[in-house]
Short mmCIF file of C-alpha atoms in Angstrom, two decimals:
data_model
loop_
_atom_site.label_atom_id
_atom_site.label_comp_id
_atom_site.label_asym_id
_atom_site.label_seq_id
_atom_site.Cartn_x
_atom_site.Cartn_y
_atom_site.Cartn_z
CA UNK A 1 0.00 0.00 0.00
CA UNK A 2 2.86 2.40 0.72
CA UNK A 3 4.15 1.95 -2.83
CA UNK A 4 0.80 3.12 -4.16
CA UNK A 5 1.06 6.55 -2.51
CA UNK A 6 1.69 9.33 -5.03
CA UNK A 7 5.12 10.96 -4.59
CA UNK A 8 6.18 11.56 -0.91
CA UNK A 9 9.57 9.99 -1.56
CA UNK A 10 11.14 10.90 1.78
CA UNK A 11 8.15 9.74 3.84
CA UNK A 12 7.98 6.41 2.03
CA UNK A 13 11.72 5.87 2.48
CA UNK A 14 11.49 6.43 6.25
CA UNK A 15 8.47 4.16 6.65
CA UNK A 16 9.85 1.36 4.50
CA UNK A 17 13.08 1.47 6.52
CA UNK A 18 11.01 1.15 9.70
CA UNK A 19 9.30 -1.94 8.32
CA UNK A 20 12.69 -3.53 7.59
CA UNK A 21 14.56 -2.47 10.74
CA UNK A 22 11.65 -2.42 13.19
CA UNK A 23 9.44 0.55 14.08
CA UNK A 24 10.09 3.27 16.60
CA UNK A 25 7.58 3.68 19.39
CA UNK A 26 6.08 6.92 18.04
CA UNK A 27 5.87 8.78 14.71
CA UNK A 28 4.61 12.21 13.75
CA UNK A 29 3.39 12.50 10.16
CA UNK A 30 3.27 16.22 9.37
CA UNK A 31 2.52 18.35 6.33
CA UNK A 32 -0.32 20.12 4.54
CA UNK A 33 -3.83 18.71 4.65
CA UNK A 34 -4.91 16.45 1.83
CA UNK A 35 -1.50 15.21 0.64
CA UNK A 36 -1.77 11.56 1.69
CA UNK A 37 -0.85 11.49 5.41
CA UNK A 38 -4.00 9.61 6.48
CA UNK A 39 -3.63 7.12 3.64
CA UNK A 40 0.04 6.61 4.53
CA UNK A 41 -0.79 6.08 8.21
CA UNK A 42 -3.32 3.38 7.37
CA UNK A 43 -0.90 1.75 4.93
CA UNK A 44 1.84 1.77 7.60
CA UNK A 45 -0.57 0.26 10.14
CA UNK A 46 -1.59 -2.42 7.66
CA UNK A 47 2.04 -3.36 7.09
CA UNK A 48 2.78 -3.44 10.84
CA UNK A 49 -0.27 -5.57 11.58
CA UNK A 50 0.14 -7.66 8.41
CA UNK A 51 -3.57 -7.39 7.58
CA UNK A 52 -4.42 -4.90 4.85
CA UNK A 53 -8.07 -5.88 4.53
CA UNK A 54 -9.12 -5.42 8.15
CA UNK A 55 -7.09 -2.25 8.56
CA UNK A 56 -8.81 -0.76 5.51
CA UNK A 57 -12.18 -1.72 7.04
CA UNK A 58 -11.00 -0.31 10.43
CA UNK A 59 -11.93 -3.67 12.00
CA UNK A 60 -8.58 -5.07 13.18
CA UNK A 61 -8.66 -5.62 16.98
CA UNK A 62 -5.11 -4.30 17.38
CA UNK A 63 -5.81 -1.05 15.52
CA UNK A 64 -6.97 1.98 17.52
CA UNK A 65 -8.20 5.11 15.72
CA UNK A 66 -8.71 8.49 17.34
CA UNK A 67 -9.86 11.60 15.53
CA UNK A 68 -11.66 14.76 16.57
CA UNK A 69 -15.37 15.17 16.30
CA UNK A 70 -15.21 18.90 15.82
CA UNK A 71 -12.40 21.35 16.34
CA UNK A 72 -10.43 19.72 19.20
CA UNK A 73 -9.16 16.46 20.64
CA UNK A 74 -9.95 16.66 24.32
CA UNK A 75 -8.46 14.94 27.33
CA UNK A 76 -11.28 12.40 27.70
CA UNK A 77 -10.45 10.93 24.29
CA UNK A 78 -6.76 10.68 25.22
CA UNK A 79 -7.66 9.04 28.53
CA UNK A 80 -9.59 6.37 26.63
CA UNK A 81 -6.60 5.81 24.36
CA UNK A 82 -4.26 5.55 27.38
CA UNK A 83 -6.53 2.97 28.98
CA UNK A 84 -6.44 0.89 25.78
CA UNK A 85 -2.69 1.41 25.41
CA UNK A 86 -1.97 -0.85 28.36
CA UNK A 87 -3.91 -3.78 26.92
CA UNK A 88 -1.69 -6.37 25.28
CA UNK A 89 -2.18 -7.24 21.59
CA UNK A 90 -5.10 -9.51 20.76
CA UNK A 91 -3.76 -11.11 17.57
CA UNK A 92 -0.77 -9.30 16.12
CA UNK A 93 2.71 -8.84 17.57
CA UNK A 94 1.92 -5.19 18.33
CA UNK A 95 -0.86 -2.65 18.68
CA UNK A 96 -1.02 0.42 16.45
CA UNK A 97 -2.57 3.72 17.54
CA UNK A 98 -3.44 6.30 14.89
CA UNK A 99 -4.27 9.81 16.10
CA UNK A 100 -5.61 11.86 13.18
CA UNK A 101 -5.59 15.68 13.29
CA UNK A 102 -3.21 15.53 16.26
CA UNK A 103 -2.60 19.28 15.90
CA UNK A 104 -6.11 19.74 17.33
CA UNK A 105 -5.21 18.30 20.74
CA UNK A 106 -5.83 20.84 23.45
CA UNK A 107 -3.17 21.44 26.10
CA UNK A 108 -4.65 18.97 28.60
CA UNK A 109 -4.88 16.23 25.98
CA UNK A 110 -1.29 16.80 24.82
CA UNK A 111 -0.01 16.68 28.41
CA UNK A 112 -1.88 13.43 29.03
CA UNK A 113 -0.49 11.81 25.88
CA UNK A 114 3.04 12.93 26.69
CA UNK A 115 3.21 10.58 29.66
CA UNK A 116 2.83 7.54 27.43
CA UNK A 117 5.09 8.89 24.71
CA UNK A 118 7.85 9.03 27.31
CA UNK A 119 7.45 5.38 28.41
CA UNK A 120 5.20 3.51 25.98
CA UNK A 121 4.56 -0.23 26.25
CA UNK A 122 7.05 -2.16 24.08
CA UNK A 123 4.32 -3.55 21.81
CA UNK A 124 2.73 -0.14 21.00
CA UNK A 125 3.35 2.02 17.92
CA UNK A 126 1.74 5.46 18.12
CA UNK A 127 1.30 7.47 14.91
CA UNK A 128 0.28 11.11 15.21
CA UNK A 129 -0.97 12.73 12.00
CA UNK A 130 -0.88 16.54 11.98
CA UNK A 131 -1.48 19.26 9.41
CA UNK A 132 0.73 21.66 11.41
CA UNK A 133 3.65 21.25 13.78
CA UNK A 134 3.22 24.63 15.45
CA UNK A 135 0.28 23.78 17.75
CA UNK A 136 2.02 20.67 19.09
CA UNK A 137 4.28 21.15 22.14
CA UNK A 138 8.00 20.63 21.57
CA UNK A 139 7.86 17.88 24.21
CA UNK A 140 5.51 15.91 21.94
CA UNK A 141 7.50 16.56 18.78
CA UNK A 142 10.82 15.59 20.36
CA UNK A 143 9.51 12.17 21.40
CA UNK A 144 8.36 11.18 17.91
CA UNK A 145 10.19 10.37 14.72
CA UNK A 146 9.18 13.08 12.29
CA UNK A 147 7.89 11.96 8.88
CA UNK A 148 7.46 14.95 6.53
CA UNK A 149 4.86 15.17 3.76
CA UNK A 150 4.89 17.74 0.96
CA UNK A 151 2.32 19.23 -1.35
CA UNK A 152 1.90 17.05 -4.43
CA UNK A 153 3.01 18.19 -7.85
CA UNK A 154 0.41 19.37 -10.33
CA UNK A 155 1.21 16.31 -12.45
CA UNK A 156 0.47 13.90 -9.59
CA UNK A 157 -2.85 15.59 -8.80
CA UNK A 158 -3.78 15.63 -12.48
CA UNK A 159 -3.10 11.90 -12.75
CA UNK A 160 -5.29 11.19 -9.71
CA UNK A 161 -8.09 13.32 -11.16
CA UNK A 162 -7.83 11.59 -14.54
CA UNK A 163 -8.10 8.18 -12.86
CA UNK A 164 -11.17 9.21 -10.87
CA UNK A 165 -12.92 11.21 -13.58
CA UNK A 166 -11.80 9.92 -17.00
CA UNK A 167 -14.37 12.07 -18.82
CA UNK A 168 -12.69 15.39 -18.03
CA UNK A 169 -10.95 17.32 -20.78
CA UNK A 170 -7.28 18.27 -20.57
CA UNK A 171 -8.19 21.90 -19.85
CA UNK A 172 -10.54 20.83 -17.05
CA UNK A 173 -7.93 18.50 -15.57
CA UNK A 174 -5.26 21.21 -15.67
CA UNK A 175 -7.58 23.77 -14.09
CA UNK A 176 -8.76 21.48 -11.29
CA UNK A 177 -5.21 20.27 -10.57
CA UNK A 178 -3.99 23.85 -10.24
CA UNK A 179 -6.93 24.82 -8.05
CA UNK A 180 -6.27 21.81 -5.81
CA UNK A 181 -2.87 23.36 -4.98
CA UNK A 182 -1.18 20.02 -4.32
CA UNK A 183 -4.02 18.64 -2.15
CA UNK A 184 -5.93 15.50 -3.08
CA UNK A 185 -8.78 16.30 -0.69
CA UNK A 186 -9.46 19.49 -2.60
CA UNK A 187 -9.20 17.64 -5.88
CA UNK A 188 -11.86 15.19 -4.69
CA UNK A 189 -14.14 18.00 -3.56
CA UNK A 190 -13.79 19.73 -6.92
CA UNK A 191 -15.14 16.58 -8.61
CA UNK A 192 -18.30 16.72 -6.49
CA UNK A 193 -21.25 18.16 -8.50
CA UNK A 194 -22.26 20.41 -5.59
CA UNK A 195 -18.76 21.79 -5.29
CA UNK A 196 -18.58 22.32 -9.05
CA UNK A 197 -21.84 24.30 -8.96
CA UNK A 198 -20.58 26.44 -6.06
CA UNK A 199 -17.35 27.08 -7.97
CA UNK A 200 -19.26 28.30 -11.01
CA UNK A 201 -21.38 30.60 -8.85
CA UNK A 202 -18.26 31.96 -7.14
CA UNK A 203 -16.54 32.71 -10.45
CA UNK A 204 -19.62 34.55 -11.67
CA UNK A 205 -19.50 36.55 -8.45
CA UNK A 206 -15.80 37.31 -9.02
CA UNK A 207 -16.66 38.65 -12.48
CA UNK A 208 -19.72 40.55 -11.31
CA UNK A 209 -17.44 42.72 -9.16
CA UNK A 210 -16.24 44.48 -12.30
CA UNK A 211 -18.92 43.60 -14.89
CA UNK A 212 -22.18 44.29 -13.07
CA UNK A 213 -22.94 48.03 -12.70
CA UNK A 214 -25.43 47.19 -9.92
CA UNK A 215 -23.02 44.99 -7.95
CA UNK A 216 -23.97 44.90 -4.25
CA UNK A 217 -21.15 44.05 -1.82
CA UNK A 218 -23.53 43.10 1.01
CA UNK A 219 -25.53 40.78 -1.24
CA UNK A 220 -22.32 39.15 -2.53
CA UNK A 221 -21.17 38.52 1.04
CA UNK A 222 -24.54 36.97 1.94
CA UNK A 223 -24.33 34.61 -1.04
CA UNK A 224 -20.91 33.37 0.02
CA UNK A 225 -22.02 32.84 3.60
CA UNK A 226 -25.14 30.97 2.48
CA UNK A 227 -22.99 28.68 0.34
CA UNK A 228 -20.69 28.00 3.30
CA UNK A 229 -23.68 27.24 5.53
CA UNK A 230 -24.87 24.66 2.99
CA UNK A 231 -21.47 22.97 3.16
CA UNK A 232 -21.58 23.04 6.96
CA UNK A 233 -25.04 21.47 7.02
CA UNK A 234 -23.85 18.70 4.70
CA UNK A 235 -20.85 18.01 6.98
CA UNK A 236 -23.13 17.87 10.00
CA UNK A 237 -25.42 15.37 8.27
CA UNK A 238 -22.47 13.16 7.36
CA UNK A 239 -21.23 13.08 10.96
CA UNK A 240 -24.58 12.54 12.67
CA UNK A 241 -24.51 8.72 12.33
CA UNK A 242 -21.05 8.53 13.94
CA UNK A 243 -22.10 10.79 16.81
CA UNK A 244 -25.23 8.70 17.32
CA UNK A 245 -23.10 5.54 17.43
CA UNK A 246 -21.09 7.02 20.31
CA UNK A 247 -24.28 7.40 22.37
CA UNK A 248 -23.12 10.70 23.87
CA UNK A 249 -25.27 12.83 26.17
CA UNK A 250 -27.49 15.05 24.02
CA UNK A 251 -25.71 18.28 24.96
CA UNK A 252 -22.23 16.92 24.14
CA UNK A 253 -23.50 15.37 20.90
CA UNK A 254 -24.94 18.71 19.81
CA UNK A 255 -21.73 20.56 20.69
CA UNK A 256 -19.66 18.13 18.63
CA UNK A 257 -21.95 18.45 15.63
CA UNK A 258 -21.80 22.23 15.88
CA UNK A 259 -18.00 22.10 15.87
CA UNK A 260 -18.07 19.88 12.78
CA UNK A 261 -20.44 22.29 11.07
CA UNK A 262 -18.43 25.40 11.95
CA UNK A 263 -15.18 23.76 10.83
CA UNK A 264 -16.64 22.88 7.43
CA UNK A 265 -18.04 26.39 6.99
CA UNK A 266 -14.67 27.91 7.81
CA UNK A 267 -12.83 25.64 5.36
CA UNK A 268 -15.33 26.53 2.63
CA UNK A 269 -14.85 30.25 3.20
CA UNK A 270 -11.05 29.92 3.11
CA UNK A 271 -11.33 27.91 -0.12
CA UNK A 272 -13.59 30.59 -1.60
CA UNK A 273 -10.99 33.24 -0.81
CA UNK A 274 -8.28 31.17 -2.48
CA UNK A 275 -10.46 30.80 -5.58
CA UNK A 276 -11.18 34.53 -5.73
CA UNK A 277 -7.50 35.35 -5.35
CA UNK A 278 -6.63 32.89 -8.13
CA UNK A 279 -9.19 34.47 -10.48
CA UNK A 280 -7.87 37.99 -10.04
CA UNK A 281 -4.30 36.76 -10.31
CA UNK A 282 -5.29 35.05 -13.58
CA UNK A 283 -6.50 38.40 -14.93
CA UNK A 284 -2.98 39.73 -14.34
CA UNK A 285 -1.35 36.65 -15.87
CA UNK A 286 -3.56 36.60 -18.97
CA UNK A 287 -3.31 40.36 -19.35
CA UNK A 288 0.47 40.02 -19.52
CA UNK A 289 0.19 37.41 -22.27
CA UNK A 290 1.12 34.34 -20.18
CA UNK A 291 -2.08 32.42 -20.91
CA UNK A 292 -0.57 28.98 -20.29
CA UNK A 293 0.14 29.94 -16.68
CA UNK A 294 -3.52 30.67 -15.84
CA UNK A 295 -5.04 28.54 -13.09
CA UNK A 296 -8.52 28.67 -14.61
CA UNK A 297 -7.55 27.05 -17.90
CA UNK A 298 -11.13 25.88 -18.40
CA UNK A 299 -12.33 29.51 -18.31
CA UNK A 300 -9.64 30.94 -20.55
CA UNK A 301 -12.11 32.55 -22.98
CA UNK A 302 -13.69 34.51 -20.11
CA UNK A 303 -10.28 35.56 -18.84
CA UNK A 304 -9.18 36.76 -22.28
CA UNK A 305 -12.39 38.77 -22.59
CA UNK A 306 -12.03 40.27 -19.10
CA UNK A 307 -8.28 40.95 -18.97
CA UNK A 308 -8.26 44.45 -20.47
CA UNK A 309 -5.13 46.50 -19.84
CA UNK A 310 -6.72 48.72 -17.17
CA UNK A 311 -8.49 45.84 -15.45
CA UNK A 312 -5.41 43.59 -15.36
CA UNK A 313 -3.47 46.34 -13.60
CA UNK A 314 -6.23 46.79 -11.01
CA UNK A 315 -6.55 43.03 -10.56
CA UNK A 316 -3.13 42.85 -8.94
CA UNK A 317 -4.36 45.07 -6.10
CA UNK A 318 -7.58 43.04 -5.94
CA UNK A 319 -5.67 39.79 -5.57
CA UNK A 320 -3.62 41.31 -2.76
CA UNK A 321 -6.81 42.43 -1.02
CA UNK A 322 -8.11 38.85 -1.11
CA UNK A 323 -4.81 37.48 0.19
CA UNK A 324 -4.90 39.96 3.07
CA UNK A 325 -8.44 38.92 3.99
CA UNK A 326 -7.41 35.26 3.84
CA UNK A 327 -4.52 35.89 6.22
CA UNK A 328 -6.71 37.81 8.67
CA UNK A 329 -9.51 35.24 8.48
CA UNK A 330 -7.07 32.38 9.04
CA UNK A 331 -5.21 33.99 11.93
CA UNK A 332 -7.95 35.95 13.70
CA UNK A 333 -11.50 35.22 14.76
CA UNK A 334 -13.06 37.63 12.28
CA UNK A 335 -16.81 38.06 11.92
CA UNK A 336 -17.28 36.50 8.49
CA UNK A 337 -20.15 38.64 7.29
CA UNK A 338 -18.40 41.93 7.98
CA UNK A 339 -15.04 40.66 6.67
CA UNK A 340 -16.46 39.53 3.34
CA UNK A 341 -18.62 42.61 2.87
CA UNK A 342 -15.58 44.82 3.50
CA UNK A 343 -13.59 42.75 1.01
CA UNK A 344 -16.19 43.11 -1.73
CA UNK A 345 -16.40 46.86 -1.12
CA UNK A 346 -12.63 47.05 -1.59
CA UNK A 347 -12.68 44.81 -4.69
CA UNK A 348 -15.38 46.95 -6.24
CA UNK A 349 -13.33 50.04 -5.52
CA UNK A 350 -10.14 48.58 -7.01
CA UNK A 351 -11.76 47.08 -10.10
CA UNK A 352 -14.53 49.62 -10.48
CA UNK A 353 -12.10 52.28 -11.60
CA UNK A 354 -10.96 49.96 -14.37
CA UNK A 355 -14.58 49.18 -15.27
CA UNK A 356 -15.32 52.91 -15.55
CA UNK A 357 -12.31 53.37 -17.81
CA UNK A 358 -13.45 50.53 -20.06
#
């Protein structure tokens, strides 16, 4: 299974060496979201437990999975893992513990896990999977073997997309691979019909900023927020069966589902900002004559029509405005409605001057 992972040469080398020489007691897979860390962790577990089928089905008795339901891993979940950690293997020679989204452990959870990372049972292999190293304490990082993952190349993402959706044209494949920005999870979402429809609506909104004389910044912000709420509601519906299976008290179950919903909404809004920034950057690129470098290769005719000399110059400032909003939204707890309305006001101001000139 490890050989089937796209790229990630260094990670695969480290893991294959561990299978030959014997594993360490703890690993920390780290790198951007959606580049194969989860898939690699399951493949590594399957090799350690010598049972690919049951690991894929998550049914092996010596495999323990922990992942957040919402925006944090809390101490209760780590306490349950620690209780299981001191049970000897049922069938295999070892027990494997996979902690997905380990960067979401709160301080209490990280402190609790640290005790067993310092002196783990000899039969246990703990694999932490994190999108970021920063939130994890140095004491956690120093007790794990680090396994780095990188963003995938555009070629690798394009090949994955072609295998999953053989009906796409070359222009569509190139555009989706560039929009995925090295992340397979984004590539998968872009193949979803609902996501595709939201993308089309967002691009029309991006164009309306400078094409529609009656453009309304507040209305544009509301449309984006409504789209994000739809995504959040879908995420909540997907997680409801798992929360029901856990038989949690009603209040805790509702809190977890709300965290899932808010997390999905936030990810959708960040993705929308990245798409907007890419569109305005494409106006600059196409306006300069570098058409082959455009991200939105499937909308090249629209870009050629829109990339007038005045508008392409203004689009550079527009793209920077979107990048600034993305940074603030990512780092600070901004009120989304106000942040997006302010952004659209600024975009209209930057691109409106060019529209007036045209």
